[in-house]
mmCIF file of C-alpha atoms in Angstrom:
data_model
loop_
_atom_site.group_PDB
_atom_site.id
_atom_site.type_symbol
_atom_site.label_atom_id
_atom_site.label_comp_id
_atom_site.label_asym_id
_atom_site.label_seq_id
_atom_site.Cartn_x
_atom_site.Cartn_y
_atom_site.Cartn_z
ATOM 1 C CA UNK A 2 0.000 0.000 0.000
ATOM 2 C CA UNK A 3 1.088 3.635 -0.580
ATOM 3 C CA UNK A 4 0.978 6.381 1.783
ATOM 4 C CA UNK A 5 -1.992 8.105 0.316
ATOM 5 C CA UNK A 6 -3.808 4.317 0.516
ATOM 6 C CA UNK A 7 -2.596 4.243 3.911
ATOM 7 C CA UNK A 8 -3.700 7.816 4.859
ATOM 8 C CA UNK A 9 -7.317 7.139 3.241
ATOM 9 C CA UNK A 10 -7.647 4.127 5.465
ATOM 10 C CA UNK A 11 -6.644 5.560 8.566
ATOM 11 C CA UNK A 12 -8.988 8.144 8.563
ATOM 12 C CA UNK A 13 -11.595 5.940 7.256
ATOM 13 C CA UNK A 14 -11.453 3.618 10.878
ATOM 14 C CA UNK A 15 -11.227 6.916 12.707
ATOM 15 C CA UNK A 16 -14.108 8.035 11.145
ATOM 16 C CA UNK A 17 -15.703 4.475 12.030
ATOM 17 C CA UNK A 18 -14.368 4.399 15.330
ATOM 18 C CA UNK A 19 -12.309 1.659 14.698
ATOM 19 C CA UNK A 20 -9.408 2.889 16.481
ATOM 20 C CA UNK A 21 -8.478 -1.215 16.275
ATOM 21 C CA UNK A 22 -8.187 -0.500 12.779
ATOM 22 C CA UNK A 23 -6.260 2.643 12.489
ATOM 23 C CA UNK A 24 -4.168 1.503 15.087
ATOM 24 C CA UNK A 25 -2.834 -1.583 13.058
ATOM 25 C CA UNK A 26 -3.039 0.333 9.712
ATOM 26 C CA UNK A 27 -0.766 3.506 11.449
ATOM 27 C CA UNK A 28 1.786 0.719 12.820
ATOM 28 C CA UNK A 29 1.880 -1.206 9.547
ATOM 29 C CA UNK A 30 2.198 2.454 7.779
ATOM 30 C CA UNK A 31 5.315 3.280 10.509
ATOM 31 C CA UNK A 32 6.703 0.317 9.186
ATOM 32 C CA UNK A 33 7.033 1.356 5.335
ATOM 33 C CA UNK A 34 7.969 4.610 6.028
ATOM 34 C CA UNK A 35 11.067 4.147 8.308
ATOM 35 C CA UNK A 36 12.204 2.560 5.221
ATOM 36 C CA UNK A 37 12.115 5.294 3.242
ATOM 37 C CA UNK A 38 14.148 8.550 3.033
ATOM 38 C CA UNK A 39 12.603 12.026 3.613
ATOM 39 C CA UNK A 40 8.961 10.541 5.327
ATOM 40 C CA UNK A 41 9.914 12.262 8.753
ATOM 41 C CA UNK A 42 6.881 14.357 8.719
ATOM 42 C CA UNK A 43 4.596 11.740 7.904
ATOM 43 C CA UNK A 44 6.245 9.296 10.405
ATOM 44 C CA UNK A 45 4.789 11.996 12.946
ATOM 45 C CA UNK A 46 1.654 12.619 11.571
ATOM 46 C CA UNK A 47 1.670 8.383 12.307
ATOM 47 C CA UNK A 48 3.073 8.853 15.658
ATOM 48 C CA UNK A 49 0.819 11.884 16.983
ATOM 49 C CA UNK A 50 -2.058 10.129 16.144
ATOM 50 C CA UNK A 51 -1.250 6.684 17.539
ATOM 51 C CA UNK A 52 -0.453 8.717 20.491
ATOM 52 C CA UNK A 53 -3.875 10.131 20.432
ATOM 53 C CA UNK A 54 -5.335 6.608 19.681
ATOM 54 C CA UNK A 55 -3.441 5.614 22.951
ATOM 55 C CA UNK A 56 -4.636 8.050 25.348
ATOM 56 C CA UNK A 57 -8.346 7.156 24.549
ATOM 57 C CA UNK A 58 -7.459 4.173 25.266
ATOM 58 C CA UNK A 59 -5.767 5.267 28.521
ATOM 59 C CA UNK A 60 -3.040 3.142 27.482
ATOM 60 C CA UNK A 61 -0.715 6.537 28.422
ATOM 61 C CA UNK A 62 2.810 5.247 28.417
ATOM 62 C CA UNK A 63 2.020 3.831 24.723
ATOM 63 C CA UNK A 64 0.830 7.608 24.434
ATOM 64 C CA UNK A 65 3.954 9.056 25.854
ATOM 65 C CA UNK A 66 6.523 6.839 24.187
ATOM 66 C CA UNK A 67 4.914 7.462 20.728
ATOM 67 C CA UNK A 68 4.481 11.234 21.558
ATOM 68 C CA UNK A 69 8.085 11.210 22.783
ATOM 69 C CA UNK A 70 9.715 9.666 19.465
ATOM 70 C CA UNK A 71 7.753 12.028 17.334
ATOM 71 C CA UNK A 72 8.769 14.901 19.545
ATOM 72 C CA UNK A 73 12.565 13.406 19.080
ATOM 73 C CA UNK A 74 12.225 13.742 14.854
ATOM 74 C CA UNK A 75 10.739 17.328 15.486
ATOM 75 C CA UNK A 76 13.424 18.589 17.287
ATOM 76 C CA UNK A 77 16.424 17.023 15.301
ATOM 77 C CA UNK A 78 14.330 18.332 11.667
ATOM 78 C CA UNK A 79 13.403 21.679 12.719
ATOM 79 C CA UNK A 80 15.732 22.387 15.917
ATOM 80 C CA UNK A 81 14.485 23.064 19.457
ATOM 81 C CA UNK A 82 12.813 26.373 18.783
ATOM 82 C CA UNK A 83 10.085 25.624 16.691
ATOM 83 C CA UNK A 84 6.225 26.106 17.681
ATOM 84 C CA UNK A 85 5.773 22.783 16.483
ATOM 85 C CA UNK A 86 8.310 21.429 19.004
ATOM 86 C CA UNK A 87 6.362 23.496 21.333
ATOM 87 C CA UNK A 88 2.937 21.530 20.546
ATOM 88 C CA UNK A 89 5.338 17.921 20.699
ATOM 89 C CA UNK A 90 6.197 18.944 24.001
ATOM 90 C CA UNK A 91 3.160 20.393 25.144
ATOM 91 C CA UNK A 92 1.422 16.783 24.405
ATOM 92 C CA UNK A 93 4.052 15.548 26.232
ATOM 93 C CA UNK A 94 3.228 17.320 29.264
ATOM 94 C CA UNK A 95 -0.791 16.164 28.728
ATOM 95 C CA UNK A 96 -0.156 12.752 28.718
ATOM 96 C CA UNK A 97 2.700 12.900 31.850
ATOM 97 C CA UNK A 98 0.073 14.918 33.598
ATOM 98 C CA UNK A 99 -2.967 11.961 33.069
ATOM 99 C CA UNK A 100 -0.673 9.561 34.260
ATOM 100 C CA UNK A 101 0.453 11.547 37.345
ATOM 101 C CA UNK A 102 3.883 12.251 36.590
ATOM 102 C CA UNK A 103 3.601 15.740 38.092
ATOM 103 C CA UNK A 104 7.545 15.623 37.585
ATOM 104 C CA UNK A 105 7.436 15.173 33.853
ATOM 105 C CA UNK A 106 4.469 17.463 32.836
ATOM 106 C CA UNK A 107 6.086 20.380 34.965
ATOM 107 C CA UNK A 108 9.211 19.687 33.021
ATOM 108 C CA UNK A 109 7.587 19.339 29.543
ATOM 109 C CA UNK A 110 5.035 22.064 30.187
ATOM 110 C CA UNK A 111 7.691 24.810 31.161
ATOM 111 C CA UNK A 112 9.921 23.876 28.248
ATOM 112 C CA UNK A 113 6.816 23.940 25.979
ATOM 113 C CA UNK A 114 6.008 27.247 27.612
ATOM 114 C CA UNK A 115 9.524 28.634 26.906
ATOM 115 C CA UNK A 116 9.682 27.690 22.900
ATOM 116 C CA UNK A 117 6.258 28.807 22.439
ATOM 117 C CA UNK A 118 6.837 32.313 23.968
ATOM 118 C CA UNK A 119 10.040 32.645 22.339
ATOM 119 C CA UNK A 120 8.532 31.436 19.034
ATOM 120 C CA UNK A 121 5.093 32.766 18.818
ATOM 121 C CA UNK A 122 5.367 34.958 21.643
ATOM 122 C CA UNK A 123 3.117 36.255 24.394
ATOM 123 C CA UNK A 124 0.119 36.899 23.143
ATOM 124 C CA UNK A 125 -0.703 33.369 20.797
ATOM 125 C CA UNK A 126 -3.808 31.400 21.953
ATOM 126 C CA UNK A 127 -1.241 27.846 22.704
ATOM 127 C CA UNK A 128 1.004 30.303 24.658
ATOM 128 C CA UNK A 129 -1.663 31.763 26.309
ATOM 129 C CA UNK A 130 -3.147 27.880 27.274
ATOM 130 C CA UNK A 131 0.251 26.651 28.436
ATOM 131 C CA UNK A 132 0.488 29.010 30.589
ATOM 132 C CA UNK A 133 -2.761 28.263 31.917
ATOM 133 C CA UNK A 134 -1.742 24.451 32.045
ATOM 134 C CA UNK A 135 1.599 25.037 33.877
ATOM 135 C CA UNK A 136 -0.132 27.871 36.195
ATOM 136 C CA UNK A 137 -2.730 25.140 37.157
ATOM 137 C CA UNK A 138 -0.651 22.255 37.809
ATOM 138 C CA UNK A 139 1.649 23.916 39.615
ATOM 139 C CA UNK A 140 -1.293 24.974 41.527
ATOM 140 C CA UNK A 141 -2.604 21.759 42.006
ATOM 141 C CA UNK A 142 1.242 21.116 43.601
ATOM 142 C CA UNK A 143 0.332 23.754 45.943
ATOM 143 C CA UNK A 144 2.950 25.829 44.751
ATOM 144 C CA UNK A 145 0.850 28.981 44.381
ATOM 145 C CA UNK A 146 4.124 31.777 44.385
ATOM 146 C CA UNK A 147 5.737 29.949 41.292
ATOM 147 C CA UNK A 148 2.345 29.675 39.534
ATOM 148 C CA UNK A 149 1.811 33.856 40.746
ATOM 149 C CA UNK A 150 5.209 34.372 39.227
ATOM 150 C CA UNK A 151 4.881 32.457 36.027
ATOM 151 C CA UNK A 152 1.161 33.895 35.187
ATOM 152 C CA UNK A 153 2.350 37.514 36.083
ATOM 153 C CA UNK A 154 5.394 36.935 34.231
ATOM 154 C CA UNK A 155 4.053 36.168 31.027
ATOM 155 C CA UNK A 156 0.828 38.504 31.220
ATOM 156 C CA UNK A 157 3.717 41.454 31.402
ATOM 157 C CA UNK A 158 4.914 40.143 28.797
ATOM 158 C CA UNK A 159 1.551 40.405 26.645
ATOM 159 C CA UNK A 160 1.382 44.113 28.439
ATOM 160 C CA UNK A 161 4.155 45.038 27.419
ATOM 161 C CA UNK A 162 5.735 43.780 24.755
ATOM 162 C CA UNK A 163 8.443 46.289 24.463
ATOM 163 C CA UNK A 164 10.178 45.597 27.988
ATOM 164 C CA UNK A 165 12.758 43.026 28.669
ATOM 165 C CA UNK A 166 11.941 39.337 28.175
ATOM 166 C CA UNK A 167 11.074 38.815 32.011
ATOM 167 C CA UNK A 168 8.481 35.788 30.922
ATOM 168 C CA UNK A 169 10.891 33.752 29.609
ATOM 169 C CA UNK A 170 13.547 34.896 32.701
ATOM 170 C CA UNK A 171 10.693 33.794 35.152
ATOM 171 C CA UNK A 172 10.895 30.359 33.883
ATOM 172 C CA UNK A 173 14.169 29.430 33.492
ATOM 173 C CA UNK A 174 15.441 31.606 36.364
ATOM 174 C CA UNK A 175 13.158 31.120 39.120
ATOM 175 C CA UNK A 176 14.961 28.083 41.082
ATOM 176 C CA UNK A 177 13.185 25.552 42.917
ATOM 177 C CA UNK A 178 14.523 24.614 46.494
ATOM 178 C CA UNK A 179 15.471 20.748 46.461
ATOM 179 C CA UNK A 180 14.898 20.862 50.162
ATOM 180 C CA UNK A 181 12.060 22.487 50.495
ATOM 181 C CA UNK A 182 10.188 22.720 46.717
ATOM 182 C CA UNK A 183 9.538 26.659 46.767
ATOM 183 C CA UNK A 184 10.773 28.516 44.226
ATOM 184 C CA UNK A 185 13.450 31.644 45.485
ATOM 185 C CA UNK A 186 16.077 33.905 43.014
ATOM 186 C CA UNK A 187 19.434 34.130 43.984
ATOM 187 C CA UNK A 188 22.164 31.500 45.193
ATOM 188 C CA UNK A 189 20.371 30.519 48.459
ATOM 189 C CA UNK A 190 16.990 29.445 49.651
ATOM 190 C CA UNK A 191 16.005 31.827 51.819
ATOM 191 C CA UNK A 192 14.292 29.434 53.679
ATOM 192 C CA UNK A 193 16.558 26.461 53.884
ATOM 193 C CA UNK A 194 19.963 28.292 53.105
ATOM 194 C CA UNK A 195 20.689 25.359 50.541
ATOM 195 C CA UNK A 196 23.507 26.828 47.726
ATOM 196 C CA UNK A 197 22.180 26.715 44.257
ATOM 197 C CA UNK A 198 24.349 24.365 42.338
#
């Protein structure tokens, strides 16, 4: 079969709701084009929506693993700061976050956070959600000052667009304690007077 048979087919058994179906037909089309030259975006079209297939399936380390390899051929194709990327690593951060790996979708969501800002800036609608998504979870961790700092961070950005880049600062600055979890600037917690390493 061709890709274009294969594509057809696919979205025929989504259509159906035979996610069975498109599951074996996406594998079987995986299969063909790793063994062909330039197919990396269609490998990921494969990948994001076996990934999708997966999580409706709540079978979310299937999910993450083929979110994860697509996310891998993003990043080495069109380098780390790419929207795109972004999106790879914001679905990422979905699927940790289902599967309660608080750990992972902080990780994923503040690095999706950081390319989309830098990429599409402030003000885009999937900024704009990410930063709702990271603001919530890290609410949800009861760490409320972090989430203040993030959401403030980027909504000055979106203010005002002219003034230093203090959104993407926030982010990547802001350390968090390994003693006690709560985010502080500087070398030392102020709290547990552990030195930043």
């Amino acid at each position: 079969m061709e890709w274009k048979d294969y594509k057809q087919a696919i979205k025929e058994s989504i259509d159906a709701n035979d996610l069975g179906r498109a599951e074996q037909l996406l594998l079987e089309a995986m299969g063909v084009l790793k063994q062909s030259e330039n197919a990396d975006e269609r490998l990921c079209v494969c990948l994001d929506q076996l990934g999708w297939i997966y999580i409706g399936q709540r079978k979310l380390e299937l999910a993450h693993a083929h979110y994860l390899e697509s996310l891998n051929i993003k990043s080495k194709v069109l380098g780390e700061k790419n929207p795109i990327v972004g999106k790879a690593l914001k679905k990422l951060a979905t699927v940790s976050y289902m599967a309660e790996n608080y750990v992972d979708a902080e990780r994923y969501g503040k690095r999706a956070l950081n390319v989309l800002k830098s990429t599409a800036g402030a003000k885009n609608e999937e900024t704009q959600q990410t930063m709702l998504d990271v603001v919530s979870l890290l609410n949800h961790l009861n760490r409320k000052v972090e989430a203040r700092i993030i959401e403030q961070s980027i909504n000055q950005s979106v203010a005002n667009p002219d003034s230093s880049d203090l959104g993407a600062q926030s982010i990547i600055k802001v350390n968090i304690c390994p003693e006690c979890k709560h985010p502080f600037e500087g070398r030392n917690c102020p709290r547990c007077t552990v030195v930043k390493v």
